[in-house]
Coordinates of C-alpha atoms and ligand atoms in Angstrom, one line a residue:
X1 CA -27.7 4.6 -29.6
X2 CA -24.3 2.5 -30.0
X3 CA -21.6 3.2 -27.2
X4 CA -18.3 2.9 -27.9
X5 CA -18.3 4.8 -31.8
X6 CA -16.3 7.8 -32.8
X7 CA -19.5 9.8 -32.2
X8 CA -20.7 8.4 -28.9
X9 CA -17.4 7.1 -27.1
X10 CA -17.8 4.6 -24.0
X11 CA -16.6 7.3 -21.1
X12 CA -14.9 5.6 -18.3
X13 CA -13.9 7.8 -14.6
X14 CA -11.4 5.7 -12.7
X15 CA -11.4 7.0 -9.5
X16 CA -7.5 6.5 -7.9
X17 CA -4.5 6.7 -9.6
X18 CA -2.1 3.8 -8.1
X19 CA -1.1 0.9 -10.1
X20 CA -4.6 -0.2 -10.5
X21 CA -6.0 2.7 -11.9
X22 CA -3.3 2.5 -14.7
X23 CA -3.5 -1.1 -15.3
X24 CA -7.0 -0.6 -15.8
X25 CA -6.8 2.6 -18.4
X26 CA -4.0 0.3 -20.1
X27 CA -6.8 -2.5 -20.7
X28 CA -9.4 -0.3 -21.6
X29 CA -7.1 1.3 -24.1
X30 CA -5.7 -2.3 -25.6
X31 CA -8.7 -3.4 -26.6
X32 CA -10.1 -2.8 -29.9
X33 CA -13.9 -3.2 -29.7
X34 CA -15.1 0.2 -28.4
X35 CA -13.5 3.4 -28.6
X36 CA -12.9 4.7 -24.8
X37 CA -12.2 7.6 -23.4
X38 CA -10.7 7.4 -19.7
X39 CA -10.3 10.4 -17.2
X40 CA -8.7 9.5 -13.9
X41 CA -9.6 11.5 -10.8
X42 CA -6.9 11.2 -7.5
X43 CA -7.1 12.9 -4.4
X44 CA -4.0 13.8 -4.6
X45 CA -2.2 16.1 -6.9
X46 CA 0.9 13.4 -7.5
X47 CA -0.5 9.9 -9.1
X48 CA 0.7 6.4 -8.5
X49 CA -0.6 5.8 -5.3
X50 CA 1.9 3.2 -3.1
X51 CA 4.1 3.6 -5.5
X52 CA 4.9 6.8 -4.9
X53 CA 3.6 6.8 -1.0
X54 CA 4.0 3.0 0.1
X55 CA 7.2 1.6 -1.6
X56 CA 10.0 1.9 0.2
X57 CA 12.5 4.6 -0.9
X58 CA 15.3 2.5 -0.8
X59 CA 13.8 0.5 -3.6
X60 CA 13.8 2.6 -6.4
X61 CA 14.1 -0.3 -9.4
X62 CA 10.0 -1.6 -7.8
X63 CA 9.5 2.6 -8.2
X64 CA 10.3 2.6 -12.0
X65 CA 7.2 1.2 -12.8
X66 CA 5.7 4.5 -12.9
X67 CA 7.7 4.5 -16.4
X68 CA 4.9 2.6 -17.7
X69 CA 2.5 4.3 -16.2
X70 CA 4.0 7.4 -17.8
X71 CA 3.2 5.9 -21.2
X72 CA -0.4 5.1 -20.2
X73 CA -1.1 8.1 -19.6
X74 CA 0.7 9.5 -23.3
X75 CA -2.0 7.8 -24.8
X76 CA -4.6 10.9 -26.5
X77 CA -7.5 9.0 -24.7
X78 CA -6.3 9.0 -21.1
X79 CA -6.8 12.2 -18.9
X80 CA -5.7 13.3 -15.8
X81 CA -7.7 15.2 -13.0
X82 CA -5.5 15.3 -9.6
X83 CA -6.2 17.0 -6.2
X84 CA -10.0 15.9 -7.1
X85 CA -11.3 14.5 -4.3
X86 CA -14.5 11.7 -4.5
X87 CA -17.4 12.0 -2.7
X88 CA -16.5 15.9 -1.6
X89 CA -15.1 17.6 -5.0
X90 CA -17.2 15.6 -6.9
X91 CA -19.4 13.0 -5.8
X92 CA -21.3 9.8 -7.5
X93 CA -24.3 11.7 -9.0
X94 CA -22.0 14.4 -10.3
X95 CA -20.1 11.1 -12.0
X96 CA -23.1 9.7 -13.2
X97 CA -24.0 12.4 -15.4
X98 CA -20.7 12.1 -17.5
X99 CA -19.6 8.6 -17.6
X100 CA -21.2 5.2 -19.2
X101 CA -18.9 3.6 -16.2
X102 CA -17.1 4.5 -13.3
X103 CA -14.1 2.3 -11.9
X104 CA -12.9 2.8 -7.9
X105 CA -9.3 1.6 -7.6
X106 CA -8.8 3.1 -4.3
X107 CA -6.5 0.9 -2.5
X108 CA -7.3 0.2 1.1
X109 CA -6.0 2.9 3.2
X110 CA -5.8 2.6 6.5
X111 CA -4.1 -0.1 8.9
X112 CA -5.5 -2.9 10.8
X113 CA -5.5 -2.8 14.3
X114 CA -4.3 -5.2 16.8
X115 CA -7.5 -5.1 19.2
X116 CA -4.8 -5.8 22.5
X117 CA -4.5 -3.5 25.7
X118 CA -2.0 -0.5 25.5
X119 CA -3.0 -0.2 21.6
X120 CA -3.6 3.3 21.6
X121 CA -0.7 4.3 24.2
X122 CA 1.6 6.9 22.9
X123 CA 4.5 5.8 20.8
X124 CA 2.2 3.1 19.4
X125 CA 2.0 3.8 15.6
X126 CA 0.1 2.1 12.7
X127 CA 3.5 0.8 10.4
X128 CA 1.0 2.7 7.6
X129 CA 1.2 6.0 8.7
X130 CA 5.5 5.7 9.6
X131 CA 5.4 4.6 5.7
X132 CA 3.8 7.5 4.5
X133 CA 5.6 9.9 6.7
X134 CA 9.3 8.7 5.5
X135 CA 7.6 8.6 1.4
X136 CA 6.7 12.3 2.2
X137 CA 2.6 11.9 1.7
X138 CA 1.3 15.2 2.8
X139 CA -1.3 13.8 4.6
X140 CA 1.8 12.1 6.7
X141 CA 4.8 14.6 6.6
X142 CA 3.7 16.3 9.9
X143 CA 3.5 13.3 12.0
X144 CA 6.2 12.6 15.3
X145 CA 7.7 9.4 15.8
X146 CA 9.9 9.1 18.8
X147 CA 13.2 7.6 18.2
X148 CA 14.9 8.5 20.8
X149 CA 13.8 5.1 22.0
X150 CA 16.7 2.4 21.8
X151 CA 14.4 -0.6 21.2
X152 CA 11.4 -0.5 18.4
X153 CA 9.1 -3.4 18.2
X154 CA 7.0 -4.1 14.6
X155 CA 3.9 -6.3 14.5
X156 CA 4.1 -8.8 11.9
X157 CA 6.7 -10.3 9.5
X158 CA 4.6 -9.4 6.0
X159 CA 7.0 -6.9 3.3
X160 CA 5.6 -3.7 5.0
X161 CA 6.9 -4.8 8.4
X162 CA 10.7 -5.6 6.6
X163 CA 10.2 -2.2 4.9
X164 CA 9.7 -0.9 8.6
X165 CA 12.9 -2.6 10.0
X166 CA 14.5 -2.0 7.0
X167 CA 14.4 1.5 7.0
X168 CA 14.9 1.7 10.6
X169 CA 18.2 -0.4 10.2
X170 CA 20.0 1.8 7.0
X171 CA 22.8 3.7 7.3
X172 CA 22.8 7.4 5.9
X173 CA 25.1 6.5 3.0
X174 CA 22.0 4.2 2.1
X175 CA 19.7 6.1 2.8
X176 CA 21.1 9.5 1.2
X177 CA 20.5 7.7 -2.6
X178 CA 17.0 7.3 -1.9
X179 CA 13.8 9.6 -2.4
X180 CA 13.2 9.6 1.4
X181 CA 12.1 12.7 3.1
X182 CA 14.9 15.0 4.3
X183 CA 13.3 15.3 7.9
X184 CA 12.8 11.1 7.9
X185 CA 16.4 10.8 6.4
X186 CA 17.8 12.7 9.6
X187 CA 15.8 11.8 11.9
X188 CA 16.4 7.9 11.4
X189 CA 20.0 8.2 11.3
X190 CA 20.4 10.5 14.0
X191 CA 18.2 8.3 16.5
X192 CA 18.8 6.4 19.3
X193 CA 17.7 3.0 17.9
X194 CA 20.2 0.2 18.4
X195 CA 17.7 -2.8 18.3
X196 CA 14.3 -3.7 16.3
X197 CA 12.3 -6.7 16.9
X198 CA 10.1 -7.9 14.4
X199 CA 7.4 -10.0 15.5
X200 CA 5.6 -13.1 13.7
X201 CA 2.9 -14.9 15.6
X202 CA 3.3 -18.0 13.4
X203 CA 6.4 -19.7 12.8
X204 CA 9.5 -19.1 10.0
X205 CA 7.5 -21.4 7.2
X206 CA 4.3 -19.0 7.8
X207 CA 5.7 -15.6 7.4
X208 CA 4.5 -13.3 4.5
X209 CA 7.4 -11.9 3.6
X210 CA 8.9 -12.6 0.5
X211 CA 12.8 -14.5 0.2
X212 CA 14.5 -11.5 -1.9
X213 CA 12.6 -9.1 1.0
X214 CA 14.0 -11.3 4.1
X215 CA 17.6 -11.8 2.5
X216 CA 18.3 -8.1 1.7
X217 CA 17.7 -8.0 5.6
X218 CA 20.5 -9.7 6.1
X219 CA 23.0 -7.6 4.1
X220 CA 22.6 -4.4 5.9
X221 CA 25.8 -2.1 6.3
X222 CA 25.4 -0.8 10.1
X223 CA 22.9 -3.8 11.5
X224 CA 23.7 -7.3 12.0
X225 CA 20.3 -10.0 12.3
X226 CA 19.3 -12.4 14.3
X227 CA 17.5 -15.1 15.0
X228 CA 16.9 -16.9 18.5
X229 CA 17.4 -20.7 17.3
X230 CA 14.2 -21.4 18.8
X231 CA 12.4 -19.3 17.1
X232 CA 14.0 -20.6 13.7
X233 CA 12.5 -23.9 14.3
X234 CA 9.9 -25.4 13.2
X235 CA 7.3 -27.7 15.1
X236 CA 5.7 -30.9 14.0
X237 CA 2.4 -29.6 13.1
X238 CA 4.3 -27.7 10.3
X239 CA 6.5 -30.5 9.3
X240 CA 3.5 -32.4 8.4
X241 CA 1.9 -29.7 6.7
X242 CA 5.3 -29.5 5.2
X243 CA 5.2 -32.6 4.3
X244 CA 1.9 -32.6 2.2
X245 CA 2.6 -29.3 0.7
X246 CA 6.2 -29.3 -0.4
X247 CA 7.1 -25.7 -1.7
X248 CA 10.5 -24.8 -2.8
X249 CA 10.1 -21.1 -2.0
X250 CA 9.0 -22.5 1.8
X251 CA 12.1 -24.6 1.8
X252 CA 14.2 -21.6 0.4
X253 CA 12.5 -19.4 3.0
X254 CA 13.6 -22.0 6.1
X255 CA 17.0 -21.9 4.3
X256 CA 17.3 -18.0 4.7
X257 CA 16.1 -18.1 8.5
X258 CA 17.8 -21.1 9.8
X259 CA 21.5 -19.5 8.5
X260 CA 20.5 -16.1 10.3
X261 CA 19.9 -18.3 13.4
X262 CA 23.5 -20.1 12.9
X263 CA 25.7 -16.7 12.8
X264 CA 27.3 -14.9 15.0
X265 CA 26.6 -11.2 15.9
X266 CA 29.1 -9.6 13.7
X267 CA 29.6 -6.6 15.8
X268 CA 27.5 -3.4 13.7
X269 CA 25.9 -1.2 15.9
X270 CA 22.1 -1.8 15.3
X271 CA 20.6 -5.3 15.7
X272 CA 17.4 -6.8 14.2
X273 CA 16.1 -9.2 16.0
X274 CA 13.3 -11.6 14.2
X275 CA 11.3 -13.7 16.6
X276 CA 8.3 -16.3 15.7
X277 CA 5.6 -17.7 17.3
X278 CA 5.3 -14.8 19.6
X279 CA 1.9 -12.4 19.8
X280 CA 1.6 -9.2 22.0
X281 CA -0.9 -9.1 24.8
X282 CA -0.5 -5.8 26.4
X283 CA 1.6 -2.7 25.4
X284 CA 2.6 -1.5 28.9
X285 CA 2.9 2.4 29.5
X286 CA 5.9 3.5 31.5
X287 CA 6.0 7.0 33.6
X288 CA 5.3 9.2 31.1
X289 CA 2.3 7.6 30.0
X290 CA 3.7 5.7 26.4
X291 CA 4.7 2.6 25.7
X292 CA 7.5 1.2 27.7
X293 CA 6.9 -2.4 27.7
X294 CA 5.4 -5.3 25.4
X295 CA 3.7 -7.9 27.1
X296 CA 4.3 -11.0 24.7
X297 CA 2.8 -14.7 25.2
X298 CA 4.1 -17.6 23.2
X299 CA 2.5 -19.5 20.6
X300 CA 1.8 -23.2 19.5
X301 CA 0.7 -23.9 16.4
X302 CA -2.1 -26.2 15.1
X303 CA -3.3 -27.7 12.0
X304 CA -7.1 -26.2 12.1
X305 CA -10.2 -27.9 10.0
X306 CA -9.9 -25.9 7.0
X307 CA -6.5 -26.8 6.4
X308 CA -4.4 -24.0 7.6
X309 CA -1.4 -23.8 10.1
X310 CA -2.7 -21.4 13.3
X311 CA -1.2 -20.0 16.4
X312 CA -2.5 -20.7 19.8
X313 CA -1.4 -19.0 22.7
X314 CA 0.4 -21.3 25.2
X315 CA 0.5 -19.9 29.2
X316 CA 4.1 -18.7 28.8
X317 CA 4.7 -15.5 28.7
X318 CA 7.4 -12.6 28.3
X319 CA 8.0 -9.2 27.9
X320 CA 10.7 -6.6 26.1
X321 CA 11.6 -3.6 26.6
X322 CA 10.8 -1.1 24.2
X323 CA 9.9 2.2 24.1
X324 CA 8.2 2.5 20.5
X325 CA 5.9 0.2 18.4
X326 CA 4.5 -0.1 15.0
X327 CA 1.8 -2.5 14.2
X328 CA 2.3 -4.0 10.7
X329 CA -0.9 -6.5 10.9
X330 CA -2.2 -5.5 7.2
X331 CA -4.1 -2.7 5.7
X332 CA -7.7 -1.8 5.4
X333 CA -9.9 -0.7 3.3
X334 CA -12.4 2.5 3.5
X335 CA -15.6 3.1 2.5
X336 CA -16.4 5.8 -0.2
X337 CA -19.7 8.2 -0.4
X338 CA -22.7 6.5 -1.9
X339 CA -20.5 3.0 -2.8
X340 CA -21.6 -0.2 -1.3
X341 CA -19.1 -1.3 1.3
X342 CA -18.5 -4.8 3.3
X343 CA -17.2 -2.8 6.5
X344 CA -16.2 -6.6 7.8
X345 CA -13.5 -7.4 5.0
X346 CA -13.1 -3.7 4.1
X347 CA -13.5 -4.0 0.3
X348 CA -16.4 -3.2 -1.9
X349 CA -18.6 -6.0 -2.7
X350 CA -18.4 -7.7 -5.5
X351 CA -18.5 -10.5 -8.3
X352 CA -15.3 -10.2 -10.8
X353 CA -15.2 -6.1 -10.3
X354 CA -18.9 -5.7 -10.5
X355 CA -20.0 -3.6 -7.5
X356 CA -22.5 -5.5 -5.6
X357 CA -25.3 -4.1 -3.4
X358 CA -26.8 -6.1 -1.0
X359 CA -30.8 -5.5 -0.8
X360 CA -34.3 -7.8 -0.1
X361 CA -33.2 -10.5 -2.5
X362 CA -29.4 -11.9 -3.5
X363 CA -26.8 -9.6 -4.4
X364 CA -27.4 -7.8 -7.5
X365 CA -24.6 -5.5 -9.7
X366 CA -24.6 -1.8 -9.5
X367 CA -25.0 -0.8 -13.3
X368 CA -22.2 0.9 -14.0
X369 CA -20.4 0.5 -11.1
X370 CA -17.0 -1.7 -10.9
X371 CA -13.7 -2.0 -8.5
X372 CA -10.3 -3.0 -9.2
X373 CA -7.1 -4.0 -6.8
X374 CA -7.0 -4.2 -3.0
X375 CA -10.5 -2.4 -2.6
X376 CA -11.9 -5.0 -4.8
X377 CA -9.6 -8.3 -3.3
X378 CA -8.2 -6.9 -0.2
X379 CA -5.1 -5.8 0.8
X380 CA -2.7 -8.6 -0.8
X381 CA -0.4 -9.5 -3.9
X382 CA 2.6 -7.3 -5.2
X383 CA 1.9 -4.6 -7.8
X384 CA 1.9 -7.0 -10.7
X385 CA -0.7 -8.8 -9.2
X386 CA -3.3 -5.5 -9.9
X387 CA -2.2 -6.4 -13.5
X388 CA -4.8 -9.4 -14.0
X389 CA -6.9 -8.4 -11.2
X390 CA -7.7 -5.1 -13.6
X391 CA -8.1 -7.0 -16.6
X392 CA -10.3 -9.3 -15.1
X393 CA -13.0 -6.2 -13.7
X394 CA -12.2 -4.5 -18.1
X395 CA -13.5 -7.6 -19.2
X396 CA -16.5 -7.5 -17.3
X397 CA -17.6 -3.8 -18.0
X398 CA -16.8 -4.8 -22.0
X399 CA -19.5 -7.4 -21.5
X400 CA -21.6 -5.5 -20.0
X401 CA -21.6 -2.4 -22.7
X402 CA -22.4 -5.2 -24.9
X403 CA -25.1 -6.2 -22.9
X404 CA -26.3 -2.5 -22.8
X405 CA -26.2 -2.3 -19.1
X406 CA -24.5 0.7 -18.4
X407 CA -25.0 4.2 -16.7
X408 CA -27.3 6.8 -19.0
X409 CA -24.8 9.8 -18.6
X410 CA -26.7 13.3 -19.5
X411 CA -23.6 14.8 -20.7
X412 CA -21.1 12.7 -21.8
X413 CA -18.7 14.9 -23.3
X414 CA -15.1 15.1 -22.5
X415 CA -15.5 18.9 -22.0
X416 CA -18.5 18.9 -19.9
X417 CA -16.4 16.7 -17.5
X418 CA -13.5 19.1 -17.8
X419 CA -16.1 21.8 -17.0
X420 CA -17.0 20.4 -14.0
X421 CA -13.9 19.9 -13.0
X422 CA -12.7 23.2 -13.3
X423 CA -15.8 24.5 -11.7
X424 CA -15.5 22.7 -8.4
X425 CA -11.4 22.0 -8.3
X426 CA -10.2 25.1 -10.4
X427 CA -6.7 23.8 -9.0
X428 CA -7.0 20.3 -10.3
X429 CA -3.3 19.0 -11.7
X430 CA -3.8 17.8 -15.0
X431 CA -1.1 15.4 -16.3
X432 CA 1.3 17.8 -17.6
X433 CA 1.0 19.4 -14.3
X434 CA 2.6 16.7 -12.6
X435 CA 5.2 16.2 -15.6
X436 CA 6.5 19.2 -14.4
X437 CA 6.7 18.8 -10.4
X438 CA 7.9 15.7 -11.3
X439 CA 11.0 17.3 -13.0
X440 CA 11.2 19.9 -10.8
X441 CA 11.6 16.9 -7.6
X442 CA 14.4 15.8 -10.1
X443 CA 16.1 19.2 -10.3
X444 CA 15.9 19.7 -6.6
X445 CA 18.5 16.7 -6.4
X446 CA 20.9 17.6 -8.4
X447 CA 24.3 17.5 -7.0
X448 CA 23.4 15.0 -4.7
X449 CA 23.3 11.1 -5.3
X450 CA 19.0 11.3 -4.3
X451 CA 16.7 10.3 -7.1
X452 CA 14.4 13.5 -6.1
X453 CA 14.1 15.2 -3.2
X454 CA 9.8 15.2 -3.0
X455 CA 7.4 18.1 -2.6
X456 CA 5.3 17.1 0.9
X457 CA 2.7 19.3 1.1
X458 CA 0.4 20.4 -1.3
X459 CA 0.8 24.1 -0.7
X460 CA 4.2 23.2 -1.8
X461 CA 3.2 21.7 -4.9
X462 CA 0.6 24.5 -5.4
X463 CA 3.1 27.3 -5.1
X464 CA 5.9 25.2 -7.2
X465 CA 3.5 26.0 -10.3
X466 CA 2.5 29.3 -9.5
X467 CA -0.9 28.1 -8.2
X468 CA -2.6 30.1 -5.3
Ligands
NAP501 P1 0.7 -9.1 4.9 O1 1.6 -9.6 3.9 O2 -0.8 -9.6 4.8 O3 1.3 -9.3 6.3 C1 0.6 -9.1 7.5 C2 1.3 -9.7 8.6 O4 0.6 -9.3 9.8 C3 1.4 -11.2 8.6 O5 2.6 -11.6 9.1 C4 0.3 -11.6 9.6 O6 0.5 -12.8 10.2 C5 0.4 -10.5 10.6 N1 -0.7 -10.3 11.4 C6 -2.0 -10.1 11.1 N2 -2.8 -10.0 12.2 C7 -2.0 -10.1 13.2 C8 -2.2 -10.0 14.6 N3 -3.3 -9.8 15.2 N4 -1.1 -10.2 15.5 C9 0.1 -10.4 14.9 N5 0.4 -10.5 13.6 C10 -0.7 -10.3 12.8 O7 0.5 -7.5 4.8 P2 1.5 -6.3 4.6 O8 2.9 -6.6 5.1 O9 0.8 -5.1 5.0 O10 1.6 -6.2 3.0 C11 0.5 -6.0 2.2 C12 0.8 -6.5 0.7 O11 1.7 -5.6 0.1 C13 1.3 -7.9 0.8 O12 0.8 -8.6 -0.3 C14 2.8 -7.6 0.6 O13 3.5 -8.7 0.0 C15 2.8 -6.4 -0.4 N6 4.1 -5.6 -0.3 C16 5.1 -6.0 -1.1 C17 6.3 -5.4 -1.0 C18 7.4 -5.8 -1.9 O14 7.2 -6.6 -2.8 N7 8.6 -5.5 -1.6 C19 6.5 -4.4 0.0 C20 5.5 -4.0 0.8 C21 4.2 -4.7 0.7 P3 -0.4 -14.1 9.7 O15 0.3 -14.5 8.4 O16 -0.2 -15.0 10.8 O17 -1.8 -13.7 9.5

């Protein structure tokens, strides 16, 4: 029997609703081959993943995407089912029996670690979980961050880490026309922070961050940056690599650095202090048992055999002061319930989006089985990037209905899905549901200059529409 007719549509579960999971409704939806149906499961009751829970609050034009997710999900095809957990509300085999293919754009959701001494100290923090908590995920919203501290030392110079210092730096006239939480909101501007190191263990050239991310830096109201002018520099392993790679964005990058290194302290009240070439060791605990101390060594770098600029770690060492810590050394990526998993990388295995599995022979495809985003490439790229990466795993699941190798679901109805969703989630948020907490986050604002003012907790969220 044909898939993809009026009478027997393709089904599709896409299991995460971040950017991905929309980009990859919106392909489904474009093309004009097959007629789809797409129901989109999320753990939470809120979609949009990062958007909503990882971009900063402060940069509300990156969070108006979700506009086009909003018309994504007007199309007649596209359902929602939120606060439906995989693998415990319903699981693979329960998935199997409803959909021709089943999509996991699930993001990568916990944090790389640092694997140094003193790691797991108190007042050591994952950057991830700090994010969450000032976005108001209600995974997060109960978690304690000390800042009575006066110094605060991030891990890393990729865009999380600026969002880190960022945040840390604002004033509360900044911060008060964002969507941050109202405990985050006062509890950053009624710290004790005065200064915030952010660490890179390469040099300037090397660091992730992006030029608009870095120069925004440099235009905060109550924090003035800097840059040791020895750290601006840069050595001769990267001038030849330089040299044989010109890049203009590099070159713009150097540009933005060296001038912070040239200024003068202006005089604000909070610094920022950017360092390269510089990794922790040890994260030395004071009396009380946290962190009072980073151990730090410096680095040289090397041109290694593949090609890359690396740091080595040169016998001289230092240490700062500093009383609070988040690591910011990339995300990772979990494994899900009956889905092959590389634990190494932390993505699912696979070729284009197909899901791999790994048995006697090579790796073969999991019929039916595809991922999309940074559980499929890892834990890199802005939100546009999800855009191709989405349409590259769609193409592949249209050429495999073609090639008839698909899951046989039992019942592949839209209402026997909905029936099984109501059976084992009779709380799920549909869609509309969210329209409306959505509107009523934008009502709680009014007469203030915040975007929303967020619902943290899903009790909240549950007793906002009159749930149990
Ligand atoms: P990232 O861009 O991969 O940066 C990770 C940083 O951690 C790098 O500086 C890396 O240095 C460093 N690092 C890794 N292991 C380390 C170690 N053991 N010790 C010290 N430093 C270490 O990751 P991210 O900042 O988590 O961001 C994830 C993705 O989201 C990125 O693609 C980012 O651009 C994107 N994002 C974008 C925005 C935005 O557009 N505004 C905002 C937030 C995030 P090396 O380079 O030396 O490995």
């Amino acid at each position: 029997m044909p898939i993809g007719t009026d009478d027997h549509p393709l089904r599709v579960a896409i299991i995460g609703s971040g950017p991905t999971g929309f980009y990859t409704a919106e392909h489904l939806f474009k093309q004009k081959d097959y007629v789809v149906e797409v129901d989109v499961y999320d753990r939470l009751p809120t979609p949009f993943g990062l958007v909503r829970g990882g971009v900063a609050p402060d940069h509300q034009k990156i969070k108006s995407v979700a506009r086009a997710y909003d018309r994504v999900a007007k199309d007649p095809r596209f359902r929602y089912f939120g606060y439906v957990e995989f693998g415990t509300d319903v699981k693979l085999d329960d998935l199997q029996k409803h959909y021709h293919q089943i999509v996991f754009t699930v993001g990568a959701q916990i944090d790389r670690s640092m694997g140094i001494p003193g790691e797991d100290l108190a007042r050591s923090h994952a950057a991830t979980e700090f994010v969450a908590w000032y976005n108001g995920h209600p995974d997060y919203r109960d978690r304690k961050f000390d800042l009575s501290q006066e110094t605060v030392v991030v891990v890393g110079v990729g865009n999380v880490a600026v969002d880190v210092c960022r945040i840390l730096c604002r004033s509360r006239e900044a911060l008060e026309r964002t969507d941050i939480t109202n405990d985050a909101l006062e509890a950053i501007v009624n710290s004790n922070v005065k200064t915030v190191y952010m660490l890179g263990r390469r040099g300037p050239a090397q660091a992730a961050f992006s030029n608009p991310e870095i120069k925004e830096l440099g235009e905060l109201a109550i924090t003035d940056i800097q840059v040791p002018e020895r750290d601006a520099s840069i050595g001769d392993a990267t001038k030849a690599f330089m040299a044989e790679n010109p890049d203009k964005s590099t070159d713009r990058k150097l540009e933005i650095i060296q001038q912070y290194a040239e200024e003068k302290r202006s005089g604000k009240p909070k610094s920022l202090v950017l360092r390269f070439c510089i990794s922790p060791v040890e994260l030395i605990a004071g009396e009380d048992g946290g962190v009072a101390k980073v151990k730090l060594v410096k680095n040289e770098l090397y041109l290694n055999e593949r090609g890359t600029i690396r740091p080595r770690a040169t016998e001289e060492f230092e240490e700062i002061e500093a009383g609070l810590v988040f690591r910011s050394v990339g995300y990772y990526g979990v494994a899900l319930p009956g889905v092959p998993f590389r634990k190494d990388w932390g993505v699912i295995p696979n070729e284009k989006g197909r899901v791999l599995v790994h048995e006697s022979g090579p790796d073969a495809p999991v019929p039916g089985l595809y991922c999309a985003g940074w559980i499929k490439r890892g834990p890199s790229g802005v939100i546009g990037t999800n855009k191709p990466d989405a349409l590259e795993t769609v193409q592949c699941m249209l050429e495999d209905i073609e090639g008839g190798k698909h899951l046989s679901p039992e019942a592949p109805s839209r209402d026997a899905a909905r029936d099984l969703v109501r059976e084992r989630k009779p709380n799920y948020f549909s869609y509309a549901d969210w329209q409306e907490l959505d509107e009523l986050e934008v009502k709680k604002a009014e007469g203030t200059q915040r975007p929303r003012v967020k619902f943290t907790s899903i009790e909240e969220m549950l007793a906002a529409l009159d749930r149990s």
